[in-house]
């Protein structure tokens, strides 16, 4: 085994054994070369081997860091800011659910045991299967106190399709819609295609200006209000119970 490969294996074992936990900076090339009594170029080659294996990430001007997800080749380079377990990930605007990986594993195991698993490999009916709509209707009734007929529930391929369906079904060109002054771009794009008249509601520190919204609601052309009460995109606010009642 060459000197470079031997050094890379030594460092890999230290990383995988927890000596260098995720987020920790490895010694600089010069420091490690001095410690080992070898050329700096040899250390650079060893670090390159570690990077190719997905164990470290190099940041120009900062150093070489142990990755949060070693050996994960699909880990997007844009997410390498997660160099520390103490960091707060703001790349997704939804709350983290503790234990969700356990729930997902259990759900997938139940799914794999279903007798009709083959049917899930085929295109699903528009709006979802009736059996699945019944599950959602029961959840809304027991957990949210909302009475909904399964036939009134529609599954969509994401929120974007849902927004498009609502706009086409309920709104007409030039209808006025109240929106937060800073709102989700994915709503503004289909609204422009539908030629909707968006009326901005000023944004306060912890939510929309509901007094201004009340003034806007007197306009007979106002047909809808689009707002995001939980983890607003892009402002991140979560409205209080009082704000929701007033809304």
Short mmCIF file of C-alpha atoms in Angstrom, two decimals:
data_model
loop_
_atom_site.label_atom_id
_atom_site.label_comp_id
_atom_site.label_asym_id
_atom_site.label_seq_id
_atom_site.Cartn_x
_atom_site.Cartn_y
_atom_site.Cartn_z
CA UNK A 1 0.00 0.00 0.00
CA UNK A 2 1.37 3.40 -0.94
CA UNK A 3 2.07 6.07 1.64
CA UNK A 4 -0.87 8.16 0.36
CA UNK A 5 -3.33 5.23 0.50
CA UNK A 6 -2.09 4.24 3.95
CA UNK A 7 -2.64 7.77 5.26
CA UNK A 8 -6.11 7.94 3.67
CA UNK A 9 -7.10 4.62 5.28
CA UNK A 10 -5.81 5.80 8.66
CA UNK A 11 -7.86 8.98 8.46
CA UNK A 12 -10.94 7.13 7.18
CA UNK A 13 -10.78 4.76 10.16
CA UNK A 14 -10.50 7.73 12.51
CA UNK A 15 -13.55 9.36 10.93
CA UNK A 16 -15.66 6.22 10.93
CA UNK A 17 -14.56 5.39 14.46
CA UNK A 18 -15.73 8.77 15.76
CA UNK A 19 -12.34 10.29 16.47
CA UNK A 20 -13.23 12.98 13.95
CA UNK A 21 -17.02 13.51 14.31
CA UNK A 22 -19.16 15.27 11.64
CA UNK A 23 -18.36 18.94 11.28
CA UNK A 24 -14.85 18.72 12.71
CA UNK A 25 -12.00 20.24 10.73
CA UNK A 26 -9.11 17.94 9.91
CA UNK A 27 -5.56 19.23 10.39
CA UNK A 28 -4.37 21.51 7.62
CA UNK A 29 -2.25 19.99 4.89
CA UNK A 30 0.88 21.59 6.31
CA UNK A 31 0.09 20.58 9.90
CA UNK A 32 -0.50 16.93 9.03
CA UNK A 33 2.53 16.83 6.76
CA UNK A 34 4.66 18.16 9.63
CA UNK A 35 3.17 15.64 12.10
CA UNK A 36 3.75 12.69 9.76
CA UNK A 37 7.06 13.89 8.40
CA UNK A 38 5.84 13.63 4.81
CA UNK A 39 5.39 15.96 1.87
CA UNK A 40 2.40 18.33 1.80
CA UNK A 41 1.53 16.97 -1.65
CA UNK A 42 1.07 13.49 -0.15
CA UNK A 43 -1.42 14.86 2.39
CA UNK A 44 -3.29 16.67 -0.39
CA UNK A 45 -3.59 13.40 -2.33
CA UNK A 46 -4.81 11.54 0.78
CA UNK A 47 -7.45 14.21 1.42
CA UNK A 48 -8.52 13.94 -2.21
CA UNK A 49 -9.08 10.20 -1.70
CA UNK A 50 -11.21 10.91 1.37
CA UNK A 51 -13.24 13.46 -0.56
CA UNK A 52 -13.80 10.96 -3.40
CA UNK A 53 -15.14 8.48 -0.83
CA UNK A 54 -17.59 11.08 0.46
CA UNK A 55 -15.99 11.32 3.89
CA UNK A 56 -14.86 14.96 3.82
CA UNK A 57 -15.57 18.23 2.08
CA UNK A 58 -12.94 20.85 1.31
CA UNK A 59 -13.78 24.54 1.60
CA UNK A 60 -11.36 27.01 0.05
CA UNK A 61 -9.92 29.28 2.72
CA UNK A 62 -11.50 27.31 5.58
CA UNK A 63 -10.09 23.82 5.49
CA UNK A 64 -11.22 20.19 5.21
CA UNK A 65 -14.26 19.08 7.23
CA UNK A 66 -15.80 15.73 8.05
CA UNK A 67 -19.12 15.38 6.28
CA UNK A 68 -22.42 15.05 8.12
CA UNK A 69 -23.35 12.06 5.96
CA UNK A 70 -20.22 10.01 5.24
CA UNK A 71 -20.32 7.65 2.24
CA UNK A 72 -23.52 9.27 0.89
CA UNK A 73 -22.66 9.88 -2.74
CA UNK A 74 -26.06 11.47 -3.42
CA UNK A 75 -25.56 14.17 -0.77
CA UNK A 76 -25.95 17.41 -2.68
CA UNK A 77 -22.95 19.71 -2.47
CA UNK A 78 -25.30 22.64 -1.84
CA UNK A 79 -26.24 21.04 1.47
CA UNK A 80 -22.67 20.82 2.73
CA UNK A 81 -23.33 23.82 4.96
CA UNK A 82 -24.60 21.23 7.42
CA UNK A 83 -21.12 20.75 8.77
CA UNK A 84 -22.25 20.73 12.38
CA UNK A 85 -25.03 19.00 14.29
CA UNK A 86 -25.62 22.34 16.00
CA UNK A 87 -26.46 24.06 12.70
CA UNK A 88 -30.05 24.95 11.88
CA UNK A 89 -31.05 23.82 8.40
CA UNK A 90 -33.08 26.53 6.67
CA UNK A 91 -33.06 24.94 3.21
CA UNK A 92 -36.53 23.45 3.81
CA UNK A 93 -39.32 25.61 5.21
CA UNK A 94 -41.12 22.89 7.14
CA UNK A 95 -40.76 21.81 10.76
CA UNK A 96 -38.81 18.67 11.60
CA UNK A 97 -40.94 15.87 13.02
CA UNK A 98 -39.13 13.84 15.70
CA UNK A 99 -39.16 10.13 14.95
CA UNK A 100 -40.35 10.59 11.38
CA UNK A 101 -37.80 8.08 10.05
CA UNK A 102 -39.27 5.43 12.37
CA UNK A 103 -42.78 6.26 11.20
CA UNK A 104 -41.69 6.15 7.56
CA UNK A 105 -40.01 2.77 8.03
CA UNK A 106 -43.12 1.33 9.70
CA UNK A 107 -45.39 2.74 6.98
CA UNK A 108 -43.25 1.29 4.19
CA UNK A 109 -43.24 -2.11 5.90
CA UNK A 110 -47.04 -2.06 6.12
CA UNK A 111 -47.24 -0.96 2.51
CA UNK A 112 -45.01 -3.83 1.38
CA UNK A 113 -47.36 -6.34 3.04
CA UNK A 114 -50.47 -5.11 1.23
CA UNK A 115 -52.26 -7.57 -1.01
CA UNK A 116 -52.87 -4.89 -3.65
CA UNK A 117 -49.26 -3.70 -3.85
CA UNK A 118 -49.20 -4.35 -7.60
CA UNK A 119 -52.00 -1.84 -8.13
CA UNK A 120 -49.83 0.92 -6.68
CA UNK A 121 -47.40 0.48 -9.57
CA UNK A 122 -50.04 1.64 -12.03
CA UNK A 123 -51.37 5.14 -12.67
CA UNK A 124 -53.78 6.18 -9.94
CA UNK A 125 -57.24 7.59 -10.67
CA UNK A 126 -57.53 11.41 -10.76
CA UNK A 127 -57.99 12.72 -7.25
CA UNK A 128 -56.85 9.50 -5.57
CA UNK A 129 -58.51 6.21 -4.74
CA UNK A 130 -61.72 6.28 -2.73
CA UNK A 131 -60.24 4.08 0.03
CA UNK A 132 -57.46 6.62 0.55
CA UNK A 133 -59.92 9.52 0.54
CA UNK A 134 -61.86 7.75 3.30
CA UNK A 135 -58.67 7.55 5.40
CA UNK A 136 -58.13 11.30 5.04
CA UNK A 137 -61.79 12.04 5.79
CA UNK A 138 -61.55 10.00 8.99
CA UNK A 139 -58.36 11.82 10.00
CA UNK A 140 -59.99 15.21 9.42
CA UNK A 141 -63.02 14.17 11.46
CA UNK A 142 -61.19 12.68 14.45
CA UNK A 143 -58.05 14.83 14.57
CA UNK A 144 -59.23 18.19 13.19
CA UNK A 145 -62.98 18.26 13.83
CA UNK A 146 -63.67 18.80 10.12
CA UNK A 147 -66.56 16.93 8.51
CA UNK A 148 -65.69 16.11 4.91
CA UNK A 149 -67.21 13.60 2.53
CA UNK A 150 -64.53 11.37 0.92
CA UNK A 151 -65.85 12.46 -2.48
CA UNK A 152 -64.97 16.06 -1.57
CA UNK A 153 -61.30 15.19 -1.00
CA UNK A 154 -58.81 15.35 -3.87
CA UNK A 155 -55.20 14.14 -3.89
CA UNK A 156 -52.85 16.28 -5.96
CA UNK A 157 -49.29 15.89 -7.16
CA UNK A 158 -48.03 18.57 -4.81
CA UNK A 159 -49.26 21.97 -3.69
CA UNK A 160 -48.60 23.56 -7.07
CA UNK A 161 -51.15 21.38 -8.82
CA UNK A 162 -53.58 21.97 -5.96
CA UNK A 163 -53.26 25.74 -6.33
CA UNK A 164 -53.81 25.50 -10.07
CA UNK A 165 -56.95 23.38 -9.62
CA UNK A 166 -58.41 25.81 -7.07
CA UNK A 167 -57.70 28.84 -9.25
CA UNK A 168 -59.30 27.31 -12.33
CA UNK A 169 -62.31 25.94 -10.43
CA UNK A 170 -63.17 28.92 -8.22
CA UNK A 171 -61.70 32.03 -9.80
CA UNK A 172 -62.19 33.91 -13.05
CA UNK A 173 -59.88 36.31 -14.91
CA UNK A 174 -59.57 39.71 -13.21
CA UNK A 175 -60.93 38.45 -9.89
CA UNK A 176 -59.18 40.14 -6.96
CA UNK A 177 -57.25 38.00 -4.49
CA UNK A 178 -55.67 39.29 -1.28
CA UNK A 179 -52.11 38.06 -0.77
CA UNK A 180 -49.28 38.86 1.61
CA UNK A 181 -47.06 41.59 0.17
CA UNK A 182 -44.25 39.02 0.21
CA UNK A 183 -45.76 35.69 -0.77
CA UNK A 184 -45.02 32.33 -2.34
CA UNK A 185 -43.73 32.77 -5.93
CA UNK A 186 -45.46 29.51 -6.85
CA UNK A 187 -48.79 31.25 -6.27
CA UNK A 188 -47.92 34.41 -8.21
CA UNK A 189 -46.97 32.53 -11.40
CA UNK A 190 -50.30 30.70 -11.96
CA UNK A 191 -52.15 33.83 -10.77
CA UNK A 192 -50.50 35.76 -13.60
CA UNK A 193 -51.56 33.08 -16.09
CA UNK A 194 -55.13 33.34 -14.77
CA UNK A 195 -54.91 37.16 -15.00
CA UNK A 196 -55.88 37.56 -11.35
CA UNK A 197 -55.70 40.95 -9.65
CA UNK A 198 -53.46 40.42 -6.60
CA UNK A 199 -54.04 42.87 -3.75
CA UNK A 200 -51.03 43.05 -1.38
CA UNK A 201 -51.53 42.88 2.39
CA UNK A 202 -48.66 44.60 4.27
CA UNK A 203 -46.43 42.28 6.31
CA UNK A 204 -45.88 43.03 9.99
CA UNK A 205 -43.21 41.50 12.22
CA UNK A 206 -45.29 38.45 13.14
CA UNK A 207 -47.86 38.14 10.39
CA UNK A 208 -50.03 39.99 7.86
CA UNK A 209 -51.67 43.31 8.68
CA UNK A 210 -55.16 41.98 9.41
CA UNK A 211 -56.60 45.51 9.74
CA UNK A 212 -55.56 46.22 6.16
CA UNK A 213 -56.97 42.87 5.11
CA UNK A 214 -60.28 43.82 6.73
CA UNK A 215 -60.32 47.01 4.64
CA UNK A 216 -59.61 45.07 1.46
CA UNK A 217 -62.43 42.63 2.18
CA UNK A 218 -65.01 45.37 1.61
CA UNK A 219 -64.16 45.29 -2.11
CA UNK A 220 -66.85 43.24 -3.87
CA UNK A 221 -64.32 42.08 -6.47
CA UNK A 222 -62.26 40.33 -3.78
CA UNK A 223 -63.00 36.65 -4.26
CA UNK A 224 -60.32 34.94 -2.16
CA UNK A 225 -57.53 35.35 0.39
CA UNK A 226 -54.27 33.46 -0.09
CA UNK A 227 -52.17 33.24 3.05
CA UNK A 228 -49.76 30.80 4.69
CA UNK A 229 -50.45 30.71 8.44
CA UNK A 230 -47.87 28.03 9.31
CA UNK A 231 -44.18 28.41 8.36
CA UNK A 232 -44.83 31.19 5.88
CA UNK A 233 -42.91 31.15 2.61
CA UNK A 234 -40.66 33.18 2.48
CA UNK A 235 -40.98 34.96 5.86
CA UNK A 236 -41.28 31.90 8.10
CA UNK A 237 -43.89 33.22 10.56
CA UNK A 238 -46.42 31.01 12.37
CA UNK A 239 -49.68 32.79 13.20
CA UNK A 240 -51.05 32.62 16.73
CA UNK A 241 -54.43 31.15 17.61
CA UNK A 242 -55.79 34.69 18.02
CA UNK A 243 -54.55 35.75 14.59
CA UNK A 244 -56.11 32.66 13.02
CA UNK A 245 -59.48 33.37 14.64
CA UNK A 246 -59.35 36.97 13.43
CA UNK A 247 -58.35 35.81 9.96
#
